[in-house]
Tab-separated table of C-alpha atoms in Angstrom:
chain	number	residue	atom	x	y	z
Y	1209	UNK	CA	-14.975	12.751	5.384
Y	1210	UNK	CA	-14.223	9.708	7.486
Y	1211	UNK	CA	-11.868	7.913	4.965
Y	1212	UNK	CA	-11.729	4.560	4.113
Y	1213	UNK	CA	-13.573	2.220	5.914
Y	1214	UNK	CA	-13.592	-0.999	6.453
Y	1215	UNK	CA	-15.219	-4.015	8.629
Y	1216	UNK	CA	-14.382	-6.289	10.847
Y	1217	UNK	CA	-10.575	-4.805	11.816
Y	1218	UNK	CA	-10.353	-8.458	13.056
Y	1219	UNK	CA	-11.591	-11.720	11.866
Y	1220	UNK	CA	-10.756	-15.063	13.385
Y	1221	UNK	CA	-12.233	-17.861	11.927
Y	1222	UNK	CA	-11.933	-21.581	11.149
Y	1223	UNK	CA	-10.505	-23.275	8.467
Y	1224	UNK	CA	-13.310	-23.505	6.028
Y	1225	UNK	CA	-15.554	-21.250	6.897
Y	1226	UNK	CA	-16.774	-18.484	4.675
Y	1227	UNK	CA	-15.341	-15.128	5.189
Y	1228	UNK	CA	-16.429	-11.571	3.979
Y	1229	UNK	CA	-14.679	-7.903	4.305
Y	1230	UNK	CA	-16.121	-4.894	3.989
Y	1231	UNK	CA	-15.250	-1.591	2.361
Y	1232	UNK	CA	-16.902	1.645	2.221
Y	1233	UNK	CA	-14.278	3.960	0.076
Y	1234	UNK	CA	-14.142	7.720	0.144
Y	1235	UNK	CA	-17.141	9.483	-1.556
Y	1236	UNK	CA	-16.381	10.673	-4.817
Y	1237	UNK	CA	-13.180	8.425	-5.353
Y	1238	UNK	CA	-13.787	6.367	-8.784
Y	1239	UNK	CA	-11.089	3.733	-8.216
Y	1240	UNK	CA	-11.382	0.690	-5.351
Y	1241	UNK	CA	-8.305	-1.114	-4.654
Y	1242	UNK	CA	-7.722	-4.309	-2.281
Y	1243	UNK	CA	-4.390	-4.991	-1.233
Y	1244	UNK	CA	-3.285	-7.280	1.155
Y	1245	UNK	CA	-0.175	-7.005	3.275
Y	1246	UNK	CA	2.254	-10.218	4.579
Y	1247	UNK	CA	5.522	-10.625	5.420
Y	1248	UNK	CA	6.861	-12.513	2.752
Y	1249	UNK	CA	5.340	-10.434	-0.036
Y	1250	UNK	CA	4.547	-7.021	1.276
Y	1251	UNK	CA	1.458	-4.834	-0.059
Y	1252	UNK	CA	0.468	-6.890	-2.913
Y	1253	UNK	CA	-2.497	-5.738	-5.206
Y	1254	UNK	CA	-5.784	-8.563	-5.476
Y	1255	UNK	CA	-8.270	-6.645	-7.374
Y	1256	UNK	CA	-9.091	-2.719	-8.762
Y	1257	UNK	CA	-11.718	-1.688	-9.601
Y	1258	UNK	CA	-12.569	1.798	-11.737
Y	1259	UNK	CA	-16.087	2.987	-11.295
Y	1260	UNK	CA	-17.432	0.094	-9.335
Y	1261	UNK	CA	-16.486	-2.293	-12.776
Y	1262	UNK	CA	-13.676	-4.821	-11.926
Y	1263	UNK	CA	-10.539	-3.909	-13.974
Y	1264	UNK	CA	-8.151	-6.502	-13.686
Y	1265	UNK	CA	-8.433	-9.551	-10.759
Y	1266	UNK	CA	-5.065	-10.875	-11.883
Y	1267	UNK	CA	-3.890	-10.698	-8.861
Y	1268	UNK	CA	-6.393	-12.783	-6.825
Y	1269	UNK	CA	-4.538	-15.645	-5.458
Y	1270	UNK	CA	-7.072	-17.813	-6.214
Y	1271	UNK	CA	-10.799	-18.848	-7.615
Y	1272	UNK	CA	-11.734	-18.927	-3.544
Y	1273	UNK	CA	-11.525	-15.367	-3.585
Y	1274	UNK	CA	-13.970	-13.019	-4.971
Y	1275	UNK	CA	-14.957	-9.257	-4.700
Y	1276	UNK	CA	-17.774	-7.041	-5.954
Y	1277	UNK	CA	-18.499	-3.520	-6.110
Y	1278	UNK	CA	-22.493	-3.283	-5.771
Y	1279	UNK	CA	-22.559	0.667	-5.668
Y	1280	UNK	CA	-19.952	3.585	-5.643
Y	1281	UNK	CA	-19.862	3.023	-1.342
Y	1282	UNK	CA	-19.705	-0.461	-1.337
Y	1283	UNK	CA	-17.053	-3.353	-1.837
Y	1284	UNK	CA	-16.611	-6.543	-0.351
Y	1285	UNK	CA	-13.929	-9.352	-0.905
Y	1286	UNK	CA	-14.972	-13.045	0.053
Y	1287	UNK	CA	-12.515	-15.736	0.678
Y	1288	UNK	CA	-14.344	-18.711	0.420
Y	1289	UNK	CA	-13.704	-21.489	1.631
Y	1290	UNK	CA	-10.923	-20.031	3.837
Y	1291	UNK	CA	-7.045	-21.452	4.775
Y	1292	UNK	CA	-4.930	-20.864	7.100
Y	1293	UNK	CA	-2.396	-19.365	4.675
Y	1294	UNK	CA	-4.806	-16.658	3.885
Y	1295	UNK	CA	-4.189	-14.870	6.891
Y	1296	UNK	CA	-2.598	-11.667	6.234
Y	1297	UNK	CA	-3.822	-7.987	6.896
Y	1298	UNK	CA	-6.370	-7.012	4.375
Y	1299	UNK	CA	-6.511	-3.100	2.757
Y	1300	UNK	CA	-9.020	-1.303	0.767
Y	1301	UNK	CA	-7.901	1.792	-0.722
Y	1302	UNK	CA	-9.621	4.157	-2.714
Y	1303	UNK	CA	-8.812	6.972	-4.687
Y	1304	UNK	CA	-9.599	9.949	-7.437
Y	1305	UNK	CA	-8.257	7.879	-10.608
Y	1306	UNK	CA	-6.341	4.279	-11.124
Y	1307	UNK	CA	-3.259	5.981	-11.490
Y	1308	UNK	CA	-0.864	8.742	-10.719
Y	1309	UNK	CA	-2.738	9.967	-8.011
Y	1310	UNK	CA	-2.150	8.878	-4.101
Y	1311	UNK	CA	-4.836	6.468	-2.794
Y	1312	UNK	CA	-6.038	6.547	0.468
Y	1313	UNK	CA	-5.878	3.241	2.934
Y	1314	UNK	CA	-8.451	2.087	5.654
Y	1315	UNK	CA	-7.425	0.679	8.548
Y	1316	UNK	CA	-7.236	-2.746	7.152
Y	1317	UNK	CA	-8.588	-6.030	8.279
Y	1318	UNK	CA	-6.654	-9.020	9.706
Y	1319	UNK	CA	-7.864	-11.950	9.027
Y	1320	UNK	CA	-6.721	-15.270	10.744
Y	1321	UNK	CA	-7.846	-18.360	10.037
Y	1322	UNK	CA	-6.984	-21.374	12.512
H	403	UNK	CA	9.074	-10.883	-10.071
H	404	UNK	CA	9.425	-7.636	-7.911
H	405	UNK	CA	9.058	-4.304	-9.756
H	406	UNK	CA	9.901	-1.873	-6.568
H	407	UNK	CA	12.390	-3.018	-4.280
H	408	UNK	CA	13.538	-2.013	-0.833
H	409	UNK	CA	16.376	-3.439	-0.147
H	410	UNK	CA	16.675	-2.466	3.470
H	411	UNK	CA	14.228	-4.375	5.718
H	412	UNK	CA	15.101	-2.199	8.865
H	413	UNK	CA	16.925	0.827	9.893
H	414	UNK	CA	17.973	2.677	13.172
H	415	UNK	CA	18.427	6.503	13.253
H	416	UNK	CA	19.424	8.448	16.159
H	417	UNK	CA	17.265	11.597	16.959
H	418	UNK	CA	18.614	14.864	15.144
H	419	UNK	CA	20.207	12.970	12.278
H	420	UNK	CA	19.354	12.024	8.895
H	421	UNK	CA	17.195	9.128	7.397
H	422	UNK	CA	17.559	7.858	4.431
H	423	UNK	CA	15.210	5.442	2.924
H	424	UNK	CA	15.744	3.778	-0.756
H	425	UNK	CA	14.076	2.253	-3.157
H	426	UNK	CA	14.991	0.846	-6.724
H	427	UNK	CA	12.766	-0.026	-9.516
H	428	UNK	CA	12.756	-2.338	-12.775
H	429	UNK	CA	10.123	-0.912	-14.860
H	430	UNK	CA	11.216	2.105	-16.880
H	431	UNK	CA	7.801	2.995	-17.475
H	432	UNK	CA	7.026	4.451	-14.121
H	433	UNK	CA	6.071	7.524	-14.043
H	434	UNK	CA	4.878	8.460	-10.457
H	435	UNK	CA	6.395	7.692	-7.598
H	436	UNK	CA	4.964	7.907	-3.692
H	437	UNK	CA	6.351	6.876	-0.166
H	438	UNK	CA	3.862	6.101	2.354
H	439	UNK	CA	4.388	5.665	6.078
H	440	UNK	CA	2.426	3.006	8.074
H	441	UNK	CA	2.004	2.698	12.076
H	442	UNK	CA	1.410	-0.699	13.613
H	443	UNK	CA	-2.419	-1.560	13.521
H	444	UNK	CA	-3.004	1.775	11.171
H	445	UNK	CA	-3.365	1.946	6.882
H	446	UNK	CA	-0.091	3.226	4.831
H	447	UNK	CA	-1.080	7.046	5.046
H	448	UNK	CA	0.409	9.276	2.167
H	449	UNK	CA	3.694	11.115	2.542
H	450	UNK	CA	5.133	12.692	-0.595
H	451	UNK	CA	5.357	12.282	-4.090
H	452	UNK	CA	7.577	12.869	-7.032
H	453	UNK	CA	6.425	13.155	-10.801
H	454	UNK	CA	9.213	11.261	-13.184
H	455	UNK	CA	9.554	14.875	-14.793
H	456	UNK	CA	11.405	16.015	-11.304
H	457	UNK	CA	14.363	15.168	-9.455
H	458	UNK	CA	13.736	16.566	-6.383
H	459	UNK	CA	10.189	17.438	-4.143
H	460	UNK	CA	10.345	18.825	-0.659
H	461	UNK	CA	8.040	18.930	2.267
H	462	UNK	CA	9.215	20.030	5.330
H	463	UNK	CA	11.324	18.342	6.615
H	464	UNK	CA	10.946	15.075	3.859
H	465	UNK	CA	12.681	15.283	0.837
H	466	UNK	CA	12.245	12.583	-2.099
H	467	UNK	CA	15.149	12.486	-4.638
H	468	UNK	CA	14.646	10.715	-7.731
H	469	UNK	CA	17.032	9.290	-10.091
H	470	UNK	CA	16.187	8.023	-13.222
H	471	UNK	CA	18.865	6.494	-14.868
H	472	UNK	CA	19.983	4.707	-12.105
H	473	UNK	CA	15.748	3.580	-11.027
H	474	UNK	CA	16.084	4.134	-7.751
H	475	UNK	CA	14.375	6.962	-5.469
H	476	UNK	CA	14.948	7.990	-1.931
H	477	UNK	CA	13.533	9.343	1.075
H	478	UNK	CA	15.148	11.883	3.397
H	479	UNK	CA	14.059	12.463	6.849
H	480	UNK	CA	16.056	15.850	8.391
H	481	UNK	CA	16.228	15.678	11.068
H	482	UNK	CA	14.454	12.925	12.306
H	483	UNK	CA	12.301	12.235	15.168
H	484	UNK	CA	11.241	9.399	17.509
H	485	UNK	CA	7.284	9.657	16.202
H	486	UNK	CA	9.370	9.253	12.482
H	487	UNK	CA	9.592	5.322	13.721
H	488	UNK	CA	7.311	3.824	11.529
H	489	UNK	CA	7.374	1.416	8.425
H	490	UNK	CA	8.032	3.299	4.795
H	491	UNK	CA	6.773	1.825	1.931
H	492	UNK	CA	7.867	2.965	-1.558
H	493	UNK	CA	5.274	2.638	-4.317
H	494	UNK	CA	5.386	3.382	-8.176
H	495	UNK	CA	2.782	3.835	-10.994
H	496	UNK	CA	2.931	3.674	-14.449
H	497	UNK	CA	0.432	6.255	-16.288
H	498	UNK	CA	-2.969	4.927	-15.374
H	499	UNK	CA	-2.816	1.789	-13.192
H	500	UNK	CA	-2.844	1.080	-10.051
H	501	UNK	CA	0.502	1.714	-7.375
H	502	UNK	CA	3.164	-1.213	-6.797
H	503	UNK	CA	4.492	-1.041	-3.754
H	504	UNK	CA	7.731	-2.247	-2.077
H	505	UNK	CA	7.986	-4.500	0.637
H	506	UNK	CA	8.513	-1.563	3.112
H	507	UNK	CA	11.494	-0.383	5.448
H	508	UNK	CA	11.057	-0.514	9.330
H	509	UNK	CA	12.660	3.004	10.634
H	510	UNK	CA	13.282	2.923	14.381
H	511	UNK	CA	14.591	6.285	15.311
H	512	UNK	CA	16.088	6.285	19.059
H	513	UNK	CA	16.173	9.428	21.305
C-alpha cells in the first residue's frame, strides 16, 4: 500500500481565493482524520470522520472551512474564502478505528496564502 | 485548554547517550498513549505505544514509561543517534476518539 495520500504538497494562493486538499486514505482504514500543524498550536484536530460520515467538526476553525468524504478513498477539506492566517501544514490521517489504534499520516500539505 | 503537554520545545543529545522525551497529560481518562516522530517536509510516522494497563513497552532501542498517577509519559532513546534528530510528538486517546497530540519536542542529537 502507498499510505496516505494527499494533493497538492504545496499550495500558494491569494487571499481570497478558493482552496481545496486532497486525501486518498489507506484502503480498508474506516476512520479519516485532518489535522493541521502550526507553531503556535501544534497538531490540532479539524474534522474525523468514521466510515466516510463526519463525526464531530468541532474543531474547524471556522464556517470557511469545510470537508467531505464522498467514498471510502476520498476526502477533501476546502477553505473558502482563504486568509493569510490559514497557512499552516495540512495532514490527513487515516486509520483502522477512531481510537486506540495508531493512525497513519500523509505527507501533508502546506498551504500559504499571501 | 491543552490536554497533552510537552513542556520541552527542544533538546540536544550527544551521540551514544540517552534521550529522554516527556510528556504530561490532564485528562485521566486516557487510555492509550503513542509518540510519533516527524522529519522536516515528512507526516508524524508511528513509533511506539503504551496501553494505560502498562508501565513500561520496549522496542529496540525506544522505551516508553508511563506513569499514571503522576500523568505524565516518557520516551527513551538508548543510545541515540544522529538520524534520531527529528521532532517527537506525544499523543493520547481516550477509548474511542480520535488522538490529541502535544505540541512536539525538537531532538537534535550531535555526533
Amino acid at each position: 500500500d502507498a499510505g496516505v495520500i494527499q494533493s497538492p504538497r504545496h499550495e500558494v494562493t491569494e487571499m481570497g481565493q478558493e482552496v481545496t486538499l486532497r486525501c486518498k486514505p489507506i484502503s480498508g482504514h474506516n476512520s479519516l482524520f485532518w489535522y493541521r500543524q502550526t507553531m503556535m498550536r501544534g497538531l490540532e484536530l479539524l474534522i474525523y470522520f468514521n466510515n466516510n460520515v463526519p463525526i464531530d467538526d468541532s474543531g474547524m476553525p471556522e464556517d470557511r472551512f469545510s470537508a467531505k468524504m464522498p467514498n471510502a478513498s476520498f476526502s477533501t477539506l476546502k477553505i473558502q474564502p482563504s486568509e493569510p492566517r490559514d497557512s499552516a501544514v495540512y495532514f490527513c490521517a487515516s486509520s483502522l478505528s477512531q481510537g486506540n489504534t495508531e493512525a497513519f499520516f500523509g505527507q501533508g500539505t502546506r498551504l500559504t496564502v499571501v | 485548554d491543552q490536554q497533552v503537554k510537552q513542556n520541552s520545545p527542544s533538546l540536544s543529545v550527544q551521540e551514544g547517550r540517552i534521550s529522554i522525551l516527556n510528556c504530561d497529560y490532564t485528562n485521566s481518562m486516557f487510555d492509550y498513549f503513542l509518540w510519533y516522530k516527524k522529519y522536516p517536509a515528512e507526516g508524524p510516522t508511528f513509533l511506539i505505544s503504551i496501553s494505560s494497563i502498562k508501565d513500561k513497552n520496549e522496542d529496540g532501542r525506544f522505551t516508553v514509561f508511563l506513569n499514571k498517577s503522576a500523568k505524565h509519559l516518557s520516551l527513551h532513546i538508548v543510545p541515540s543517534q544522529p538520524g534520531d534528530s527529528a521532532v517527537y510528538f506525544c499523543a493520547a486517546s481516550e477509548g474511542n476518539t480520535p488522538l490529541v497530540f502535544g505540541k512536539g519536542t525538537r531532538l537534535s542529537v550531535i555526533a
